[in-house]
Coordinates of C-alpha atoms and ligand atoms in Angstrom, one line a residue:
X916 CA 142.9 183.0 88.6
X917 CA 141.1 185.5 90.8
X918 CA 142.5 189.0 90.7
X919 CA 143.7 188.9 94.2
X920 CA 145.4 185.6 93.8
X921 CA 147.0 186.7 90.6
X922 CA 148.3 189.9 92.3
X923 CA 149.9 187.9 95.1
X924 CA 151.4 185.5 92.7
X925 CA 152.8 188.3 90.6
X926 CA 154.3 190.0 93.6
X927 CA 156.1 186.7 94.5
X928 CA 157.4 186.2 91.0
X929 CA 158.3 189.9 90.8
X930 CA 160.5 189.7 93.8
X931 CA 162.3 186.8 92.3
X932 CA 162.9 188.5 88.9
X933 CA 163.9 191.8 90.5
X934 CA 166.5 190.0 92.5
X935 CA 167.7 188.3 89.3
X936 CA 168.0 191.5 87.4
X937 CA 169.9 193.4 90.1
X938 CA 172.4 190.6 90.4
X939 CA 173.0 190.6 86.7
X940 CA 171.1 187.4 85.9
X941 CA 168.6 188.1 83.2
X942 CA 169.6 186.6 79.9
X943 CA 166.8 184.2 79.0
X944 CA 166.8 181.0 77.1
X945 CA 166.7 183.0 73.8
X946 CA 170.3 184.1 74.2
X947 CA 171.5 180.6 74.8
X948 CA 169.2 179.2 72.2
X949 CA 170.6 181.5 69.5
X950 CA 171.2 179.6 66.3
X951 CA 169.5 176.4 67.5
X952 CA 166.4 176.8 65.4
X953 CA 164.2 177.9 68.2
X954 CA 161.3 180.4 67.7
X955 CA 162.3 184.0 67.5
X956 CA 161.9 186.0 70.8
X957 CA 158.6 187.9 71.0
X958 CA 158.2 191.3 72.5
X959 CA 154.7 192.7 72.9
X960 CA 154.2 196.4 73.6
X961 CA 150.9 197.7 74.9
X962 CA 150.4 201.4 74.1
X963 CA 151.7 203.2 71.0
X964 CA 152.5 206.6 72.5
X965 CA 155.6 208.4 73.6
X966 CA 157.0 205.4 75.5
X967 CA 155.6 202.4 73.6
X968 CA 156.2 203.6 70.0
X969 CA 159.7 204.6 71.0
X970 CA 160.5 201.1 72.5
X971 CA 159.1 199.4 69.3
X972 CA 161.3 201.6 67.1
X973 CA 164.5 201.1 69.2
X974 CA 164.1 197.3 69.6
X975 CA 163.4 196.8 65.9
X976 CA 166.2 199.2 64.9
X977 CA 168.9 197.4 66.9
X978 CA 167.7 193.8 67.1
X979 CA 166.1 192.8 63.8
X980 CA 165.7 189.2 64.9
X981 CA 163.2 190.0 67.7
X982 CA 159.5 189.9 66.8
X983 CA 158.0 193.2 67.9
X984 CA 154.2 193.5 68.2
X985 CA 152.7 196.9 69.2
X986 CA 149.1 196.9 70.4
X987 CA 147.4 200.3 70.1
X988 CA 143.7 200.9 69.5
X989 CA 144.0 204.1 67.5
X990 CA 145.3 204.2 63.9
X991 CA 146.4 207.8 64.6
X992 CA 148.3 209.0 67.7
X993 CA 147.4 212.6 68.7
X994 CA 150.1 214.0 71.0
X995 CA 149.2 215.6 74.3
X996 CA 152.6 217.3 74.1
X997 CA 152.0 220.6 72.3
X998 CA 148.2 220.3 72.7
X999 CA 148.4 223.5 74.8
X1000 CA 149.8 225.2 71.6
X1001 CA 146.6 224.1 69.9
X1002 CA 144.3 225.2 72.7
X1003 CA 146.1 228.6 72.7
X1004 CA 145.7 228.9 68.9
X1005 CA 149.4 228.5 68.0
X1006 CA 149.2 225.2 66.2
X1007 CA 146.7 223.0 64.3
X1008 CA 145.3 219.8 65.7
X1009 CA 146.4 218.1 62.5
X1010 CA 150.0 218.9 63.3
X1011 CA 149.7 216.8 66.4
X1012 CA 148.6 213.6 64.6
X1013 CA 150.9 210.8 63.6
X1014 CA 150.4 207.4 62.0
X1015 CA 152.2 204.1 62.5
X1016 CA 153.4 203.6 58.8
X1017 CA 157.1 204.2 59.7
X1018 CA 157.0 201.5 62.4
X1019 CA 155.2 199.1 60.1
X1020 CA 157.8 199.7 57.4
X1021 CA 160.7 198.7 59.7
X1022 CA 158.9 195.4 60.5
X1023 CA 156.9 196.2 63.7
X1024 CA 153.7 194.2 63.7
X1025 CA 151.1 196.9 64.6
X1026 CA 147.8 195.7 65.8
X1027 CA 145.1 198.3 66.2
X1028 CA 143.2 196.8 69.1
X1029 CA 142.8 197.3 72.8
X1030 CA 144.6 195.0 75.3
X1031 CA 141.9 193.8 77.6
X1032 CA 143.8 191.6 80.0
X1033 CA 147.2 190.2 80.7
X1034 CA 148.0 186.7 82.1
X1035 CA 151.6 186.9 83.5
X1036 CA 151.6 183.1 84.2
X1037 CA 150.8 182.1 80.7
X1038 CA 152.5 185.3 79.4
X1039 CA 149.7 186.3 77.1
X1040 CA 147.8 189.5 76.3
X1041 CA 144.2 189.1 75.4
X1042 CA 142.7 191.5 72.9
X1043 CA 139.3 193.2 72.9
X1044 CA 138.5 191.9 69.4
X1045 CA 139.3 188.4 70.7
X1046 CA 142.4 186.1 70.7
X1047 CA 145.5 186.0 72.8
X1048 CA 149.1 187.1 71.9
X1049 CA 151.9 185.4 73.7
X1050 CA 155.1 187.2 74.7
X1051 CA 158.5 186.6 76.1
X1052 CA 158.9 190.2 77.3
X1053 CA 155.9 192.5 77.7
X1054 CA 156.2 196.3 77.7
X1055 CA 153.5 198.5 79.1
X1056 CA 153.3 202.1 78.2
X1057 CA 149.6 202.7 78.4
X1058 CA 149.7 206.3 79.8
X1059 CA 147.2 207.5 82.3
X1060 CA 143.5 207.1 83.1
X1061 CA 141.6 210.1 84.6
X1062 CA 140.6 209.4 88.2
X1063 CA 137.0 210.6 87.9
X1064 CA 136.0 209.5 91.4
X1065 CA 138.5 211.9 92.9
X1066 CA 136.3 214.9 92.1
X1067 CA 132.7 214.6 93.2
X1068 CA 130.2 215.0 90.4
X1069 CA 132.9 214.6 87.7
X1070 CA 132.5 211.7 85.1
X1071 CA 133.2 210.9 81.5
X1072 CA 129.9 212.5 80.6
X1073 CA 130.5 215.7 82.6
X1074 CA 134.0 215.9 81.0
X1075 CA 132.1 216.8 77.8
X1076 CA 130.8 219.9 79.6
X1077 CA 133.8 220.6 81.7
X1078 CA 136.7 219.1 79.7
X1079 CA 139.9 217.9 81.2
X1080 CA 141.8 218.0 77.9
X1081 CA 144.5 215.9 79.6
X1082 CA 144.2 213.2 76.9
X1083 CA 144.6 214.8 73.5
X1084 CA 142.2 214.9 70.6
X1085 CA 138.5 215.5 71.1
X1086 CA 139.0 216.8 74.7
X1087 CA 141.5 219.5 73.6
X1088 CA 139.2 220.4 70.6
X1089 CA 136.3 220.7 73.1
X1090 CA 138.2 223.1 75.4
X1091 CA 139.4 225.2 72.5
X1092 CA 135.9 225.4 71.0
X1093 CA 134.5 226.5 74.4
X1094 CA 137.0 229.3 74.6
X1095 CA 136.1 230.4 71.1
X1096 CA 132.4 230.4 71.9
X1097 CA 132.8 232.2 75.3
X1098 CA 131.5 235.7 75.5
X1099 CA 133.9 238.5 76.2
X1100 CA 133.8 239.2 79.9
X1101 CA 133.7 235.4 80.7
X1102 CA 135.5 233.6 83.5
X1103 CA 137.6 230.5 82.8
X1104 CA 138.5 228.2 85.7
X1105 CA 141.4 225.7 85.6
X1106 CA 141.7 223.2 88.5
X1107 CA 145.2 221.8 88.8
X1108 CA 145.8 218.5 90.6
X1109 CA 148.2 217.5 93.4
X1110 CA 151.4 215.6 92.5
X1111 CA 152.1 213.3 90.8
X1112 CA 150.4 213.8 87.4
X1113 CA 151.1 213.9 83.7
X1114 CA 153.4 216.8 82.7
X1115 CA 153.8 218.9 85.8
X1116 CA 154.3 222.3 84.1
X1117 CA 151.5 221.8 81.5
X1118 CA 148.6 223.3 83.6
X1119 CA 150.6 226.6 83.9
X1120 CA 151.6 226.6 80.2
X1121 CA 147.9 226.1 79.4
X1122 CA 146.8 228.9 81.7
X1123 CA 149.4 231.2 80.1
X1124 CA 148.4 230.4 76.5
X1125 CA 144.7 230.8 77.4
X1126 CA 145.5 234.2 79.0
X1127 CA 147.3 235.1 75.8
X1128 CA 144.1 234.3 73.9
X1129 CA 141.9 236.3 76.3
X1130 CA 144.2 239.3 76.1
X1131 CA 144.1 239.4 72.3
X1132 CA 140.5 238.3 71.6
X1133 CA 138.3 238.6 74.8
X1134 CA 140.0 241.4 76.9
X1135 CA 137.3 241.7 79.4
X1136 CA 137.7 238.0 80.4
X1137 CA 139.8 236.4 83.1
X1138 CA 141.3 233.0 84.0
X1139 CA 141.5 231.7 87.5
X1140 CA 143.7 228.7 88.5
X1141 CA 142.4 226.9 91.5
X1142 CA 145.4 224.8 92.4
X1143 CA 145.6 221.8 94.8
X1144 CA 149.2 222.7 95.3
X1145 CA 151.0 225.7 96.8
X1146 CA 154.1 225.3 94.6
X1147 CA 154.5 224.3 91.0
X1148 CA 157.3 223.8 88.5
X1149 CA 159.0 226.8 86.9
X1150 CA 156.8 228.9 89.2
X1151 CA 159.1 232.0 89.3
X1152 CA 159.2 232.0 85.5
X1153 CA 155.4 231.7 85.1
X1154 CA 154.8 234.3 87.7
X1155 CA 157.2 236.7 86.0
X1156 CA 155.3 236.5 82.7
X1157 CA 151.9 236.6 84.4
X1158 CA 152.9 239.8 86.1
X1159 CA 154.5 241.3 83.1
X1160 CA 152.1 240.4 80.3
X1161 CA 148.9 238.9 81.8
X1162 CA 148.3 240.8 85.0
X1163 CA 144.6 241.4 84.3
X1164 CA 144.0 238.0 82.8
X1165 CA 145.4 235.3 85.2
X1166 CA 144.9 234.8 88.9
X1167 CA 146.6 231.8 90.5
X1168 CA 145.1 230.8 93.9
X1169 CA 147.3 228.3 95.8
X1170 CA 145.9 225.1 97.5
X1171 CA 146.6 226.3 101.0
X1172 CA 143.9 229.0 100.6
X1173 CA 141.1 226.6 99.6
X1174 CA 142.3 223.0 99.5
X1175 CA 141.7 222.4 95.8
X1176 CA 138.6 221.6 93.8
X1177 CA 136.8 218.6 95.2
X1178 CA 133.4 218.8 93.6
X1179 CA 131.8 220.1 90.4
X1180 CA 128.1 221.0 89.7
X1181 CA 127.9 220.7 85.9
X1182 CA 124.4 222.1 85.5
X1183 CA 125.4 225.2 87.3
X1184 CA 128.9 225.4 85.7
X1185 CA 130.4 225.7 89.1
X1186 CA 133.2 224.2 91.1
X1187 CA 133.5 223.7 94.9
X1188 CA 136.7 223.7 96.8
X1189 CA 137.6 221.7 99.9
X1190 CA 137.0 224.6 102.2
X1191 CA 133.5 225.0 100.7
X1192 CA 134.0 228.0 98.4
X1193 CA 131.8 227.8 95.3
X1194 CA 132.9 229.5 92.0
X1195 CA 130.8 229.8 88.8
X1196 CA 132.5 230.0 85.4
X1197 CA 131.8 230.1 81.7
X1198 CA 134.5 227.6 80.8
X1199 CA 135.7 225.0 83.3
X1200 CA 138.8 223.0 82.7
X1201 CA 139.0 220.3 85.4
X1202 CA 142.4 218.6 85.5
X1203 CA 141.7 215.7 87.9
X1204 CA 144.1 213.4 89.6
X1205 CA 145.3 210.5 87.4
X1206 CA 146.6 207.0 87.7
X1207 CA 148.3 204.4 85.5
X1208 CA 145.9 203.2 82.8
X1209 CA 143.9 200.3 83.9
X1210 CA 145.7 197.6 82.0
X1211 CA 148.7 198.1 84.3
X1212 CA 146.6 197.1 87.3
X1213 CA 145.1 194.2 85.4
X1214 CA 148.7 192.9 84.9
X1215 CA 149.3 193.3 88.6
X1216 CA 152.0 195.9 88.0
X1217 CA 150.5 198.7 90.2
X1218 CA 151.2 199.5 93.8
X1219 CA 148.5 202.2 94.5
X1220 CA 148.0 204.3 91.5
X1221 CA 151.3 203.8 89.7
X1222 CA 153.8 201.1 88.8
X1223 CA 157.0 200.6 90.8
X1224 CA 160.0 199.8 88.5
X1225 CA 163.7 198.8 88.7
X1226 CA 165.6 202.0 88.2
X1227 CA 168.2 200.4 85.9
X1228 CA 165.8 199.0 83.3
X1229 CA 162.2 200.0 84.1
X1230 CA 161.4 196.3 84.7
X1231 CA 158.3 196.0 86.9
X1232 CA 159.2 195.4 90.5
X1233 CA 156.1 193.3 90.8
X1234 CA 155.7 191.1 87.8
X1235 CA 158.5 189.2 85.9
X1236 CA 159.1 189.8 82.2
X1237 CA 157.1 193.0 82.2
X1238 CA 158.6 196.5 81.8
X1239 CA 156.6 199.6 82.5
X1240 CA 157.6 203.1 81.4
X1241 CA 156.2 206.5 80.6
X1242 CA 153.5 208.1 82.7
X1243 CA 152.4 204.8 84.2
X1244 CA 155.7 204.2 86.0
X1245 CA 156.9 205.6 89.3
X1246 CA 160.2 207.2 88.2
X1247 CA 160.8 209.2 91.4
X1248 CA 161.5 212.8 90.4
X1249 CA 161.7 212.2 86.7
X1250 CA 158.6 214.0 85.4
X1251 CA 155.8 212.2 83.6
X1252 CA 156.6 213.6 80.2
X1253 CA 157.0 212.5 76.6
X1254 CA 160.6 213.5 76.9
X1255 CA 161.1 211.2 79.9
X1256 CA 159.2 208.4 78.2
X1257 CA 161.3 208.6 75.1
X1258 CA 164.5 208.5 77.2
X1259 CA 163.3 205.6 79.3
X1260 CA 162.3 203.7 76.1
X1261 CA 165.9 203.6 74.9
X1262 CA 167.0 202.0 78.2
X1263 CA 164.0 199.5 78.1
X1264 CA 164.9 198.5 74.5
X1265 CA 168.5 198.0 75.4
X1266 CA 167.6 196.0 78.6
X1267 CA 165.2 193.7 76.6
X1268 CA 167.7 193.2 73.7
X1269 CA 170.4 192.3 76.3
X1270 CA 168.1 189.8 78.0
X1271 CA 166.9 188.2 74.8
X1272 CA 169.9 188.3 72.5
X1273 CA 172.9 188.9 74.8
X1274 CA 173.3 192.4 73.2
X1275 CA 175.7 194.7 75.1
X1276 CA 174.0 196.3 78.1
X1277 CA 174.8 200.0 78.4
X1278 CA 174.7 201.8 81.7
X1279 CA 171.3 203.6 82.1
X1280 CA 171.3 207.3 81.6
X1281 CA 168.0 209.2 81.4
X1282 CA 167.2 212.8 80.7
X1283 CA 164.2 215.0 80.1
X1284 CA 163.8 218.6 78.8
X1285 CA 160.5 220.4 78.8
X1286 CA 159.7 223.7 77.1
X1287 CA 156.7 225.9 78.0
X1288 CA 155.4 228.5 75.5
X1289 CA 154.5 231.8 77.1
X1290 CA 153.6 234.0 74.1
X1291 CA 154.6 234.3 70.4
X1292 CA 158.3 233.3 70.1
X1293 CA 158.7 233.2 73.8
X1294 CA 159.4 229.9 75.6
X1295 CA 161.2 228.8 78.8
X1296 CA 162.7 225.4 79.4
X1297 CA 163.9 223.2 82.2
X1298 CA 165.4 219.7 82.3
X1299 CA 167.6 217.2 84.1
X1300 CA 169.7 214.1 83.7
X1301 CA 169.2 211.0 85.8
X1302 CA 170.9 207.7 86.7
X1303 CA 169.8 204.5 88.3
X1304 CA 170.2 204.4 92.1
X1305 CA 169.8 201.2 94.0
X1306 CA 166.0 201.6 94.5
X1307 CA 165.1 204.8 92.6
X1308 CA 165.9 206.8 89.5
X1309 CA 168.1 209.6 90.8
X1310 CA 168.6 213.1 89.5
X1311 CA 172.2 214.0 88.6
X1312 CA 172.1 217.5 87.0
X1313 CA 169.4 220.0 86.2
X1314 CA 168.9 223.3 84.5
X1315 CA 166.2 225.9 84.2
X1316 CA 165.7 229.2 82.2
X1317 CA 166.6 232.4 84.0
X1318 CA 164.1 235.1 85.0
X1319 CA 164.6 238.3 83.1
X1320 CA 166.1 236.5 80.2
X1321 CA 166.9 238.2 76.9
X1322 CA 164.1 238.0 74.2
X1323 CA 166.5 236.3 71.8
X1324 CA 167.2 233.5 74.3
X1325 CA 163.4 232.9 74.7
X1326 CA 162.9 233.0 71.0
X1327 CA 165.7 230.4 70.6
X1328 CA 164.0 228.2 73.2
X1329 CA 160.9 228.3 71.1
X1330 CA 162.8 227.2 68.0
X1331 CA 164.5 224.4 70.0
X1332 CA 161.1 223.2 71.2
X1333 CA 159.8 223.0 67.6
X1334 CA 162.9 221.0 66.6
X1335 CA 162.4 218.7 69.7
X1336 CA 158.8 218.0 68.7
X1337 CA 159.9 216.9 65.2
X1338 CA 162.7 214.9 66.5
X1339 CA 160.7 213.0 69.2
X1340 CA 157.8 212.2 66.9
X1341 CA 160.3 211.2 64.2
X1342 CA 161.9 208.8 66.7
X1343 CA 158.6 207.5 68.1
X1344 CA 157.2 206.7 64.7
X1345 CA 160.4 205.8 62.8
X1346 CA 159.8 208.5 60.3
X1347 CA 163.3 208.0 59.0
Ligands
LIG237 C1 148.5 219.4 78.0 C2 149.7 218.5 78.0 C3 150.9 219.0 77.5 C4 152.0 218.3 77.5 N1 153.2 218.8 77.1 C5 154.3 218.1 77.1 C6 155.5 218.6 76.6 O1 155.6 219.8 76.1 N2 156.7 217.8 76.6 C7 156.6 216.6 77.1 O2 157.7 215.9 77.1 N3 155.5 216.0 77.6 C8 154.3 216.7 77.6 N4 153.2 216.2 78.0 C9 153.2 214.8 78.6 C10 153.2 213.7 77.6 O3 152.1 213.8 76.7 C11 153.0 212.3 78.3 O4 153.9 212.3 79.4 C12 153.5 211.2 77.4 O5 152.5 211.1 76.3 C13 153.5 209.9 78.1 O6 153.8 208.8 77.2 P1 153.1 207.4 77.5 O7 153.7 206.5 76.5 O8 153.2 207.0 79.0 O9 151.5 207.6 77.3 P2 150.8 208.1 75.9 O10 151.7 208.9 75.1 O11 149.5 208.7 76.4 O12 150.5 206.7 75.2 C14 149.7 205.8 75.7 C15 149.1 204.9 74.6 O13 148.6 203.7 75.2 C16 147.4 203.4 74.6 N5 146.7 202.5 75.5 C17 146.2 202.7 76.7 N6 145.6 201.6 77.2 C18 145.7 200.6 76.2 C19 145.4 199.3 76.2 N7 144.7 198.7 77.2 N8 145.7 198.6 75.1 C20 146.3 199.2 74.0 N9 146.7 200.5 74.0 C21 146.4 201.2 75.1 C22 146.7 204.8 74.3 O14 145.7 204.7 73.3 C23 147.9 205.7 74.0 O15 148.1 205.8 72.6 C24 152.0 216.9 78.0 C25 150.8 216.4 78.5 C26 149.7 217.2 78.5 C27 148.4 216.6 79.0

């Protein structure tokens, strides 16, 4: 079926299934077929990161009779979360790496391959290495793709010279190495994108930790943030620490002054803003706009760059029997974070188990907490709780660190963040 036709078909079916889910209809043939010798229900998950690995763990933990297959190309997951700690010199790259042994041990069938395409009519996922896998319910948590076309002159090749480091691993190592190699007196430029994008506070945490590095190791150097926005999360808290600790090392220039970085000239190591200003630098960290990873569009789940979902289950609004979570999903004001993805995963796992086995359906409650490290033993945090509105995920409560907070509170925040990292990766990878 041609892509366009498939999209229209999916939209049609999606409307039908969405209507079914909201009216409480949703238990499939598997619930009624229980005990009649029918094949076990099959859940296939694409993407073994914060969302996908967590869904695999939670389905298998609670519903042993469901066959769970996780498709993930990499044998080792390298977390983006805490990669700023690595770039700033606070953590090793090795500490960000996790394997899938725990998930395999509890019975998840982990296939290290790339999902090339999805046929929602036949309910199959085709693999790069060849062969199709059929599903009863499909979960997509493929994360983001970098939108290279959004910045003129930027490409996968140029990203080796001007790394985005917005996908962890080699890109983060590249950026860290460039900082280590830079002469004292060098200029670092970070370009921050417009909303929405992966981890809203992360460009500012990164800038702060790079400033910390410059202050201690390259004190004649400076970092400039060319932002596409004129406001950013936890702004007052970041500005407080920049003024107090990094005054000579960080300058943030808001989008209303220049319009954001729209072009790069790699062989000159320069960036050009919308209003035509050109800036040359020694290290350039381009964080471009992003979109749901391409497999989501292949499945027909995207509307624009992201995937609309039902707020009570993260079922796709466009394609039946597909759930989309994590960064790829449009979750209203719930940030694109590992913390959000892990929380969404528990609701997705519950919704799928309810549909396939008749397991009790719990009312959806989501939450996220995000910490930003500012210097040694000094972290801030913010977070919120959410519930399902009729059309959108809706925020219920929220909290944020205070300015002028006691050092002991900030040190405790840092401790909490380390504990959170161990807990979330333990949960994602069933480390038991
Ligand atoms: C610098 C930085 C710092 C961050 N810090 C934090 C933080 O402190 N706290 C926090 O909560 N969040 C943080 N985040 C955000 C967090 O990393 C993401 O929000 C989270 O990883 C999203 O989970 P996901 O499952 O959507 O995507 P991912 O975790 O990226 O997982 C997607 C997986 O899908 C796989 N995949 C993609 N396409 C396919 C395909 N076709 N077939 C098979 N597999 C596929 C990929 O290989 C990948 O493993 C940070 C992000 C960055 C960039």
